[in-house]
mmCIF file of C-alpha atoms in Angstrom:
data_model
loop_
_atom_site.group_PDB
_atom_site.id
_atom_site.type_symbol
_atom_site.label_atom_id
_atom_site.label_comp_id
_atom_site.label_asym_id
_atom_site.label_seq_id
_atom_site.Cartn_x
_atom_site.Cartn_y
_atom_site.Cartn_z
ATOM 1 C CA MET A 10 0.138 0.139 -0.086
ATOM 2 C CA SER A 11 1.313 3.415 -0.685
ATOM 3 C CA LYS A 12 2.380 6.001 1.891
ATOM 4 C CA LYS A 13 -0.844 8.362 0.894
ATOM 5 C CA GLY A 14 -2.934 5.000 1.096
ATOM 6 C CA ILE A 15 -1.760 4.223 4.545
ATOM 7 C CA ILE A 16 -2.057 8.229 5.800
ATOM 8 C CA PHE A 17 -5.770 8.039 4.220
ATOM 9 C CA GLY A 18 -6.593 4.793 5.859
ATOM 10 C CA TYR A 19 -5.503 6.138 9.358
ATOM 11 C CA LEU A 20 -7.206 9.568 8.982
ATOM 12 C CA SER A 21 -10.505 7.460 8.184
ATOM 13 C CA PHE A 22 -9.952 5.180 11.332
ATOM 14 C CA VAL A 23 -9.427 8.426 13.339
ATOM 15 C CA VAL A 24 -12.357 10.360 11.716
ATOM 16 C CA LEU A 25 -14.816 7.200 12.281
ATOM 17 C CA ALA A 26 -13.396 6.873 15.858
ATOM 18 C CA ILE A 27 -14.269 10.289 16.761
ATOM 19 C CA PHE A 28 -17.852 9.925 15.051
ATOM 20 C CA LEU A 29 -18.339 6.698 17.079
ATOM 21 C CA PHE A 30 -17.111 8.425 20.219
ATOM 22 C CA PHE A 31 -19.469 11.179 19.842
ATOM 23 C CA LEU A 32 -22.357 9.076 18.687
ATOM 24 C CA PHE A 33 -21.503 6.666 21.703
ATOM 25 C CA GLN A 34 -21.825 9.538 24.086
ATOM 26 C CA GLN A 35 -24.994 10.807 22.260
ATOM 27 C CA ILE A 36 -26.858 7.918 22.626
ATOM 28 C CA ASN A 37 -25.770 7.382 26.165
ATOM 29 C CA SER A 38 -27.214 10.785 27.184
ATOM 30 C CA GLN A 39 -30.263 10.381 25.642
ATOM 31 C CA ASP A 40 -33.539 8.441 25.117
ATOM 32 C CA VAL A 41 -33.684 7.985 28.664
ATOM 33 C CA ILE A 42 -37.119 8.620 30.130
ATOM 34 C CA LYS A 43 -36.470 11.743 32.560
ATOM 35 C CA THR A 44 -38.939 11.382 35.422
ATOM 36 C CA GLN A 45 -38.727 12.232 39.315
ATOM 37 C CA ASP A 46 -36.316 9.966 41.067
ATOM 38 C CA ASN A 47 -38.746 7.089 41.339
ATOM 39 C CA VAL A 48 -37.219 3.172 41.819
ATOM 40 C CA GLU A 49 -38.605 0.551 39.656
ATOM 41 C CA SER A 50 -38.546 -2.988 40.402
ATOM 42 C CA PHE A 51 -37.081 -4.507 37.194
ATOM 43 C CA ILE A 52 -36.516 -8.417 36.519
ATOM 44 C CA ILE A 53 -34.394 -10.169 34.054
ATOM 45 C CA ASP A 54 -35.615 -13.882 33.696
ATOM 46 C CA LYS A 55 -33.278 -16.722 32.862
ATOM 47 C CA GLY A 56 -32.969 -17.098 28.975
ATOM 48 C CA ASP A 57 -33.853 -13.320 28.454
ATOM 49 C CA GLY A 58 -31.523 -12.091 25.660
ATOM 50 C CA LEU A 59 -30.747 -8.303 25.075
ATOM 51 C CA LYS A 60 -34.084 -8.054 22.801
ATOM 52 C CA ASP A 61 -36.076 -9.130 25.573
ATOM 53 C CA ILE A 62 -34.217 -7.163 28.204
ATOM 54 C CA SER A 63 -34.446 -4.098 26.237
ATOM 55 C CA GLN A 64 -38.139 -4.587 25.444
ATOM 56 C CA LYS A 65 -38.830 -4.943 29.133
ATOM 57 C CA LEU A 66 -36.874 -1.821 29.958
ATOM 58 C CA LYS A 67 -39.097 -0.011 27.557
ATOM 59 C CA GLU A 68 -42.352 -1.514 28.833
ATOM 60 C CA ASN A 69 -41.287 -0.523 32.417
ATOM 61 C CA GLY A 70 -40.813 2.868 31.434
ATOM 62 C CA LEU A 71 -36.896 2.971 32.103
ATOM 63 C CA ILE A 72 -35.927 3.817 28.217
ATOM 64 C CA GLU A 73 -37.611 5.281 25.414
ATOM 65 C CA ASN A 74 -36.088 3.432 22.579
ATOM 66 C CA ASN A 75 -35.182 -0.238 23.060
ATOM 67 C CA LYS A 76 -33.414 -0.553 19.696
ATOM 68 C CA LEU A 77 -30.867 2.529 20.671
ATOM 69 C CA PHE A 78 -30.369 0.376 23.941
ATOM 70 C CA GLU A 79 -29.517 -2.581 21.952
ATOM 71 C CA PHE A 80 -26.940 -0.652 19.710
ATOM 72 C CA TYR A 81 -25.285 0.793 22.789
ATOM 73 C CA ALA A 82 -25.064 -2.475 24.358
ATOM 74 C CA VAL A 83 -23.401 -4.117 21.407
ATOM 75 C CA LEU A 84 -20.892 -1.184 21.153
ATOM 76 C CA SER A 85 -20.083 -1.644 24.725
ATOM 77 C CA ASN A 86 -19.655 -5.417 24.283
ATOM 78 C CA VAL A 87 -22.095 -6.345 27.214
ATOM 79 C CA ARG A 88 -24.937 -8.016 25.311
ATOM 80 C CA LYS A 89 -24.269 -11.471 27.146
ATOM 81 C CA SER A 90 -23.185 -9.714 30.401
ATOM 82 C CA PHE A 91 -26.763 -9.197 31.794
ATOM 83 C CA LEU A 92 -27.525 -11.462 34.844
ATOM 84 C CA PRO A 93 -30.930 -12.780 35.684
ATOM 85 C CA GLY A 94 -32.633 -11.467 38.747
ATOM 86 C CA LYS A 95 -34.524 -8.665 40.439
ATOM 87 C CA TYR A 96 -33.137 -5.171 40.313
ATOM 88 C CA ASN A 97 -34.418 -1.932 41.786
ATOM 89 C CA ILE A 98 -33.442 0.487 39.221
ATOM 90 C CA GLN A 99 -33.825 4.254 39.605
ATOM 91 C CA SER A 100 -35.248 5.981 36.696
ATOM 92 C CA GLY A 101 -33.442 8.426 34.947
ATOM 93 C CA LEU A 102 -30.364 6.357 34.646
ATOM 94 C CA SER A 103 -28.020 6.949 31.368
ATOM 95 C CA PHE A 104 -27.467 3.804 29.351
ATOM 96 C CA THR A 105 -24.164 3.372 31.073
ATOM 97 C CA ASP A 106 -25.457 3.386 34.623
ATOM 98 C CA LEU A 107 -28.305 1.126 33.571
ATOM 99 C CA ILE A 108 -26.092 -1.391 32.105
ATOM 100 C CA LYS A 109 -23.751 -1.074 35.103
ATOM 101 C CA GLU A 110 -26.748 -1.796 37.388
ATOM 102 C CA LEU A 111 -27.859 -4.834 34.961
ATOM 103 C CA THR A 112 -24.566 -6.612 34.745
ATOM 104 C CA ASN A 113 -23.978 -6.728 38.476
ATOM 105 C CA ASN A 114 -25.433 -9.025 41.267
ATOM 106 C CA PRO A 115 -29.187 -9.059 41.205
ATOM 107 C CA LEU A 116 -31.099 -8.617 44.414
ATOM 108 C CA ALA A 117 -33.277 -11.758 44.651
ATOM 109 C CA ASN A 118 -32.606 -15.364 44.356
ATOM 110 C CA GLU A 119 -34.643 -17.886 42.206
ATOM 111 C CA SER A 120 -37.605 -19.898 43.701
ATOM 112 C CA THR A 121 -38.569 -23.208 42.332
ATOM 113 C CA VAL A 122 -42.363 -24.134 41.679
ATOM 114 C CA THR A 123 -44.132 -27.081 40.612
ATOM 115 C CA ILE A 124 -47.272 -26.691 38.698
ATOM 116 C CA ILE A 125 -48.573 -30.428 38.585
ATOM 117 C CA GLU A 126 -50.796 -31.921 36.084
ATOM 118 C CA GLY A 127 -54.590 -31.081 35.988
ATOM 119 C CA LEU A 128 -54.522 -27.716 37.911
ATOM 120 C CA SER A 129 -57.150 -25.155 36.691
ATOM 121 C CA ASN A 130 -56.055 -21.798 36.309
ATOM 122 C CA GLU A 131 -57.206 -20.722 39.656
ATOM 123 C CA GLN A 132 -55.194 -23.493 41.390
ATOM 124 C CA VAL A 133 -52.033 -22.243 39.325
ATOM 125 C CA ALA A 134 -52.674 -18.623 40.684
ATOM 126 C CA GLU A 135 -52.853 -19.990 44.240
ATOM 127 C CA VAL A 136 -49.837 -22.204 44.006
ATOM 128 C CA LEU A 137 -47.931 -19.313 42.603
ATOM 129 C CA VAL A 138 -49.309 -16.828 45.516
ATOM 130 C CA ASN A 139 -48.378 -19.455 48.120
ATOM 131 C CA LYS A 140 -44.660 -19.444 46.727
ATOM 132 C CA ASN A 141 -44.386 -15.735 46.576
ATOM 133 C CA ILE A 142 -44.079 -15.617 43.054
ATOM 134 C CA ILE A 143 -46.770 -13.304 42.203
ATOM 135 C CA ASN A 144 -48.630 -11.233 44.770
ATOM 136 C CA ASN A 145 -52.359 -12.226 44.401
ATOM 137 C CA THR A 146 -54.356 -14.071 42.007
ATOM 138 C CA GLN A 147 -56.204 -10.748 40.990
ATOM 139 C CA GLU A 148 -52.888 -10.086 39.352
ATOM 140 C CA PHE A 149 -52.695 -13.429 37.641
ATOM 141 C CA PHE A 150 -55.839 -13.140 35.997
ATOM 142 C CA LEU A 151 -55.375 -9.360 35.107
ATOM 143 C CA ALA A 152 -52.161 -10.547 33.068
ATOM 144 C CA ILE A 153 -54.138 -13.359 31.276
ATOM 145 C CA LYS A 154 -56.533 -10.878 30.218
ATOM 146 C CA ASN A 155 -53.941 -8.489 29.000
ATOM 147 C CA ILE A 156 -52.127 -11.302 26.992
ATOM 148 C CA PHE A 157 -55.199 -12.399 25.402
ATOM 149 C CA ASN A 158 -56.290 -8.823 24.344
ATOM 150 C CA ASN A 159 -52.514 -8.170 23.137
ATOM 151 C CA GLU A 160 -52.667 -8.836 19.185
ATOM 152 C CA GLU A 161 -49.141 -9.001 18.842
ATOM 153 C CA LEU A 162 -48.550 -11.827 21.547
ATOM 154 C CA LEU A 163 -51.503 -13.555 19.843
ATOM 155 C CA ASN A 164 -49.666 -13.709 16.814
ATOM 156 C CA LYS A 165 -46.474 -14.954 18.679
ATOM 157 C CA TYR A 166 -48.618 -17.809 20.413
ATOM 158 C CA ASN A 167 -50.521 -18.347 17.194
ATOM 159 C CA PHE A 168 -51.774 -21.726 18.896
ATOM 160 C CA LEU A 169 -54.120 -19.745 20.965
ATOM 161 C CA LYS A 170 -56.237 -18.563 17.986
ATOM 162 C CA ASP A 171 -58.987 -20.954 18.451
ATOM 163 C CA ILE A 172 -59.614 -20.170 21.981
ATOM 164 C CA ASN A 173 -63.540 -19.898 22.836
ATOM 165 C CA ASN A 174 -63.978 -16.022 23.194
ATOM 166 C CA SER A 175 -66.786 -16.304 25.627
ATOM 167 C CA LEU A 176 -65.133 -18.098 28.492
ATOM 168 C CA ASP A 177 -64.885 -16.755 31.912
ATOM 169 C CA LYS A 178 -62.050 -14.526 32.755
ATOM 170 C CA LYS A 179 -60.548 -17.354 35.042
ATOM 171 C CA GLU A 180 -60.706 -20.081 32.301
ATOM 172 C CA ILE A 181 -59.102 -18.063 29.159
ATOM 173 C CA LEU A 182 -55.665 -19.634 28.524
ATOM 174 C CA GLN A 183 -56.899 -22.728 30.504
ATOM 175 C CA GLY A 184 -55.257 -25.711 28.890
ATOM 176 C CA TYR A 185 -52.069 -23.878 27.953
ATOM 177 C CA LEU A 186 -50.520 -23.155 31.207
ATOM 178 C CA PHE A 187 -48.024 -26.104 30.718
ATOM 179 C CA PRO A 188 -47.530 -28.213 34.067
ATOM 180 C CA ASP A 189 -43.815 -28.345 34.867
ATOM 181 C CA THR A 190 -41.132 -27.447 37.573
ATOM 182 C CA TYR A 191 -40.173 -23.744 36.942
ATOM 183 C CA ARG A 192 -37.654 -21.224 38.276
ATOM 184 C CA PHE A 193 -38.848 -17.895 38.766
ATOM 185 C CA TYR A 194 -37.731 -14.619 40.849
ATOM 186 C CA GLU A 195 -39.666 -13.965 43.771
ATOM 187 C CA ASN A 196 -42.310 -10.868 42.960
ATOM 188 C CA THR A 197 -41.526 -11.345 39.285
ATOM 189 C CA THR A 198 -44.596 -10.160 37.106
ATOM 190 C CA ALA A 199 -47.700 -12.672 36.384
ATOM 191 C CA GLU A 200 -47.496 -11.710 32.685
ATOM 192 C CA ALA A 201 -43.621 -12.890 32.775
ATOM 193 C CA VAL A 202 -44.754 -16.035 34.486
ATOM 194 C CA ILE A 203 -47.665 -16.678 31.887
ATOM 195 C CA LYS A 204 -45.404 -16.133 29.052
ATOM 196 C CA ARG A 205 -42.949 -18.621 30.379
ATOM 197 C CA MET A 206 -45.627 -21.134 30.518
ATOM 198 C CA LEU A 207 -46.820 -20.401 27.186
ATOM 199 C CA ASP A 208 -43.629 -20.692 25.705
ATOM 200 C CA ASN A 209 -43.009 -24.162 27.606
ATOM 201 C CA PHE A 210 -46.277 -25.215 25.995
ATOM 202 C CA ASN A 211 -44.882 -24.280 22.579
ATOM 203 C CA THR A 212 -41.531 -26.244 23.170
ATOM 204 C CA LYS A 213 -43.093 -29.317 24.830
ATOM 205 C CA VAL A 214 -46.550 -29.507 23.149
ATOM 206 C CA ILE A 215 -46.646 -28.054 19.841
ATOM 207 C CA LYS A 216 -42.893 -29.317 18.834
ATOM 208 C CA GLU A 217 -43.922 -32.552 20.224
ATOM 209 C CA ILE A 218 -47.137 -32.890 18.284
ATOM 210 C CA ALA A 219 -45.383 -32.177 15.161
ATOM 211 C CA LYS A 220 -42.982 -35.207 15.653
ATOM 212 C CA THR A 221 -46.107 -37.493 16.174
ATOM 213 C CA ASP A 222 -46.625 -39.913 13.302
ATOM 214 C CA GLN A 223 -50.060 -40.935 13.493
ATOM 215 C CA ILE A 224 -52.164 -37.861 14.376
ATOM 216 C CA ASN A 225 -55.755 -38.188 14.795
ATOM 217 C CA GLN A 226 -57.656 -35.192 13.165
ATOM 218 C CA VAL A 227 -58.655 -33.244 16.240
ATOM 219 C CA PRO A 228 -58.106 -29.460 16.146
ATOM 220 C CA LEU A 229 -55.554 -28.428 18.974
ATOM 221 C CA TYR A 230 -58.417 -26.767 21.318
ATOM 222 C CA GLU A 231 -60.671 -29.523 20.941
ATOM 223 C CA ALA A 232 -57.701 -31.763 21.761
ATOM 224 C CA LEU A 233 -56.804 -29.928 25.001
ATOM 225 C CA THR A 234 -60.468 -29.831 26.002
ATOM 226 C CA LEU A 235 -60.676 -33.594 25.832
ATOM 227 C CA ALA A 236 -57.220 -34.042 27.363
ATOM 228 C CA SER A 237 -58.338 -31.983 30.306
ATOM 229 C CA ILE A 238 -60.882 -34.549 31.084
ATOM 230 C CA VAL A 239 -58.819 -37.803 30.301
ATOM 231 C CA GLU A 240 -56.398 -36.022 32.705
ATOM 232 C CA LYS A 241 -58.981 -36.744 35.450
ATOM 233 C CA GLU A 242 -60.070 -39.962 34.502
ATOM 234 C CA ALA A 243 -56.779 -41.985 33.994
ATOM 235 C CA SER A 244 -53.335 -42.309 35.421
ATOM 236 C CA THR A 245 -51.454 -44.274 33.246
ATOM 237 C CA GLU A 246 -50.460 -43.866 29.532
ATOM 238 C CA GLN A 247 -52.289 -47.047 28.197
ATOM 239 C CA GLU A 248 -55.720 -46.035 30.322
ATOM 240 C CA ARG A 249 -55.196 -42.505 28.984
ATOM 241 C CA ARG A 250 -55.127 -43.623 25.409
ATOM 242 C CA LEU A 251 -58.044 -46.122 25.659
ATOM 243 C CA ILE A 252 -60.381 -43.611 27.496
ATOM 244 C CA ALA A 253 -59.605 -41.056 24.809
ATOM 245 C CA ASP A 254 -60.899 -43.484 22.114
ATOM 246 C CA VAL A 255 -63.973 -44.220 24.242
ATOM 247 C CA PHE A 256 -64.927 -40.547 24.427
ATOM 248 C CA LEU A 257 -63.888 -39.757 20.833
ATOM 249 C CA SER A 258 -66.554 -42.611 19.563
ATOM 250 C CA ARG A 259 -69.057 -41.175 21.992
ATOM 251 C CA ILE A 260 -68.403 -37.738 20.322
ATOM 252 C CA ASP A 261 -68.711 -39.227 16.685
ATOM 253 C CA GLN A 262 -71.944 -41.026 17.607
ATOM 254 C CA GLY A 263 -73.522 -37.810 19.391
ATOM 255 C CA TRP A 264 -73.484 -39.624 23.100
ATOM 256 C CA ALA A 265 -73.049 -37.495 26.044
ATOM 257 C CA LEU A 266 -69.398 -38.137 27.571
ATOM 258 C CA GLU A 267 -70.681 -38.398 30.957
ATOM 259 C CA SER A 268 -67.729 -37.676 32.634
ATOM 260 C CA CYS A 269 -67.411 -37.443 36.391
ATOM 261 C CA ALA A 270 -64.336 -34.942 35.985
ATOM 262 C CA THR A 271 -66.631 -32.302 34.582
ATOM 263 C CA ILE A 272 -69.156 -32.479 37.316
ATOM 264 C CA ASN A 273 -66.373 -32.249 39.939
ATOM 265 C CA TYR A 274 -64.894 -29.118 37.917
ATOM 266 C CA ILE A 275 -68.308 -27.743 38.306
ATOM 267 C CA LEU A 276 -68.749 -28.348 41.849
ATOM 268 C CA LYS A 277 -65.288 -27.022 42.936
ATOM 269 C CA LYS A 278 -64.774 -29.579 45.664
ATOM 270 C CA PRO A 279 -64.279 -33.015 43.928
ATOM 271 C CA LYS A 280 -66.490 -36.175 45.221
ATOM 272 C CA ALA A 281 -65.181 -39.684 45.112
ATOM 273 C CA ARG A 282 -68.922 -40.498 44.339
ATOM 274 C CA LEU A 283 -71.497 -38.375 42.480
ATOM 275 C CA THR A 284 -75.090 -38.293 43.330
ATOM 276 C CA PHE A 285 -77.754 -38.340 40.563
ATOM 277 C CA ASP A 286 -78.442 -34.522 41.542
ATOM 278 C CA ASP A 287 -75.011 -33.628 41.025
ATOM 279 C CA THR A 288 -75.095 -34.881 37.604
ATOM 280 C CA ARG A 289 -78.078 -32.494 37.137
ATOM 281 C CA THR A 290 -76.182 -29.538 38.028
ATOM 282 C CA PRO A 291 -77.031 -26.713 35.446
ATOM 283 C CA SER A 292 -73.661 -25.836 33.628
ATOM 284 C CA PRO A 293 -72.145 -25.747 30.004
ATOM 285 C CA TYR A 294 -69.411 -27.921 31.245
ATOM 286 C CA ASN A 295 -71.966 -30.591 32.541
ATOM 287 C CA THR A 296 -71.091 -33.596 30.235
ATOM 288 C CA TYR A 297 -74.314 -35.142 31.500
ATOM 289 C CA LEU A 298 -76.749 -32.957 30.298
ATOM 290 C CA ASN A 299 -74.675 -31.591 27.254
ATOM 291 C CA PRO A 300 -73.494 -33.864 24.267
ATOM 292 C CA GLY A 301 -70.226 -33.256 23.064
ATOM 293 C CA LEU A 302 -67.172 -31.300 24.439
ATOM 294 C CA PRO A 303 -67.557 -28.755 27.119
ATOM 295 C CA PRO A 304 -66.761 -24.952 26.190
ATOM 296 C CA GLY A 305 -63.038 -25.438 27.181
ATOM 297 C CA PRO A 306 -60.308 -27.286 29.238
ATOM 298 C CA ILE A 307 -61.042 -28.200 32.584
ATOM 299 C CA ASN A 308 -57.471 -27.880 33.702
ATOM 300 C CA ASN A 309 -54.060 -27.774 32.456
ATOM 301 C CA PRO A 310 -53.402 -31.014 30.998
ATOM 302 C CA SER A 311 -50.119 -33.231 31.173
ATOM 303 C CA LEU A 312 -48.301 -33.939 27.755
ATOM 304 C CA SER A 313 -49.355 -37.596 28.237
ATOM 305 C CA SER A 314 -53.024 -36.946 28.180
ATOM 306 C CA ILE A 315 -52.626 -34.546 25.164
ATOM 307 C CA LEU A 316 -50.928 -37.247 23.043
ATOM 308 C CA ALA A 317 -53.394 -39.681 24.318
ATOM 309 C CA VAL A 318 -55.933 -37.857 22.420
ATOM 310 C CA ILE A 319 -54.027 -37.381 19.437
ATOM 311 C CA ASN A 320 -52.763 -40.746 19.114
ATOM 312 C CA PRO A 321 -55.562 -42.867 21.027
ATOM 313 C CA ILE A 322 -55.727 -46.788 21.104
ATOM 314 C CA GLU A 323 -58.593 -47.903 19.046
ATOM 315 C CA ASN A 324 -60.987 -50.398 21.096
ATOM 316 C CA ASP A 325 -64.392 -51.707 21.343
ATOM 317 C CA TYR A 326 -65.389 -50.280 24.678
ATOM 318 C CA CYS A 327 -68.364 -48.064 25.689
ATOM 319 C CA CYS A 328 -67.852 -47.359 28.971
ATOM 320 C CA PHE A 329 -65.317 -47.475 31.834
ATOM 321 C CA LEU A 330 -64.848 -46.926 35.505
ATOM 322 C CA SER A 331 -61.961 -46.651 38.161
ATOM 323 C CA THR A 332 -61.703 -48.579 41.261
ATOM 324 C CA PRO A 333 -61.123 -47.176 44.682
ATOM 325 C CA GLU A 334 -57.501 -48.039 43.962
ATOM 326 C CA GLY A 335 -57.363 -46.093 40.798
ATOM 327 C CA LYS A 336 -57.458 -48.906 38.254
ATOM 328 C CA GLY A 337 -59.553 -48.783 35.051
ATOM 329 C CA ILE A 338 -62.261 -51.180 34.406
ATOM 330 C CA PHE A 339 -63.488 -51.271 30.764
ATOM 331 C CA SER A 340 -66.783 -52.609 29.394
ATOM 332 C CA LYS A 341 -68.222 -53.359 25.957
ATOM 333 C CA THR A 342 -71.700 -53.110 26.742
ATOM 334 C CA ILE A 343 -73.965 -51.217 29.256
ATOM 335 C CA GLU A 344 -74.768 -54.286 30.992
ATOM 336 C CA GLU A 345 -71.355 -55.505 31.603
ATOM 337 C CA HIS A 346 -70.556 -51.831 32.864
ATOM 338 C CA ASN A 347 -73.580 -52.142 35.403
ATOM 339 C CA ARG A 348 -72.037 -55.376 36.646
ATOM 340 C CA ASN A 349 -68.543 -53.982 37.129
ATOM 341 C CA LYS A 350 -70.004 -51.278 38.909
ATOM 342 C CA SER A 351 -71.795 -53.461 41.486
ATOM 343 C CA ILE A 352 -68.581 -55.665 41.799
ATOM 344 C CA TYR A 353 -65.937 -52.711 42.053
ATOM 345 C CA LEU A 354 -68.170 -49.706 43.607
ATOM 346 C CA LYS A 355 -69.692 -51.210 46.393
#
C-alpha cells in the first residue's frame, strides 16, 4: 500500500473513531425517560436475551427507545453480560449506569415451583401466590386478560387463536399453562410467569405434536379440552389412550361424554362418588346434560394426556370406571358396565 493510502486509512479510522465516540456519548445521554427519582422493580428472567431485556426496559418506562439501547449494548460489548434476577432501578439513569446496574449482582434469588398436571387456572394462581412468585390471584387473571387482548402476543403464540372467546375470565388460557417445574424470581410479574408457561407449551407440546407420526384429526383446542378430561379420568398412559378413544367414539356417535371429572369441575370440591342430583347441575361444562365437548379445558393437562387424545388406542369399549385403587375397568356393553359397578363400586 502507498504512503498516501496508509495516511488516508489512518485518517479515516480516526474520523470514524471520533464519530463513534460522539455518537456513543449522544446515545448514552439521550433516550432515557427523565422522571422524578422513582425506583422501579425490574426483573431479568433466565434465558432473556438483549432484545427481551430492552423490550422490558421500555415496557417498564426506564428507556424510550429499545433499539438504541440494544445498539449501545452491542457497542459496549455487554450483550451477553446481563445477569438474571431482580433489580431496583432508579429512573432516569444513563445507558451506561443502567447497564452497570443490570450486569452486577441481582437482589433476589430464584424460587422453584412445581405446577402439577391437572390444575385449573385458579389453582395455578394459588400455587404461585403461596410460593411468593406473584402477589395475588387478581394480578394473575389481569395478566391473562392483557395477554389475550394483545394482538402481537396472540400472533406470537398462534396456537391460542382457536380459544373460545366466551369463556369466563378465569378460564381463558386454561389448558395452555403447561404443568412443569419452573424457576422464577420472587415478585416477578404475572405476565412474565404466564409467558414462560406459554413458551414451555410451545416447546413441549406443539413441537412434540409435530413429531407424532399418527395424528388423529382433532383441532388443538378440542384436543386440549378432551385431554383435560382424560387427565382426571386415568393415571397411566395406556388407560388414557383407551379412554380417549372411548370419548372420541361417543362424540362421533352423538353420545354425552358423561364424565365425572366435568361435574367435579363444576362443583369445585371433588367427590369420590357423585349423586344423581350432582349430575343434573346446570352448567355448559356438564357432560351428562350436554353432548359433545364442554366449552373449553377444565384444567391444564399433561403432555401424556394430550398425546393420548392425538394418538388414542382404538378399542370396542363403550364404558369404563375407576376402582377405589385407581385401576381402570373397561366394558363393551352397558350391561357389563353395570355388573362391574356392582363389583368394584360397592
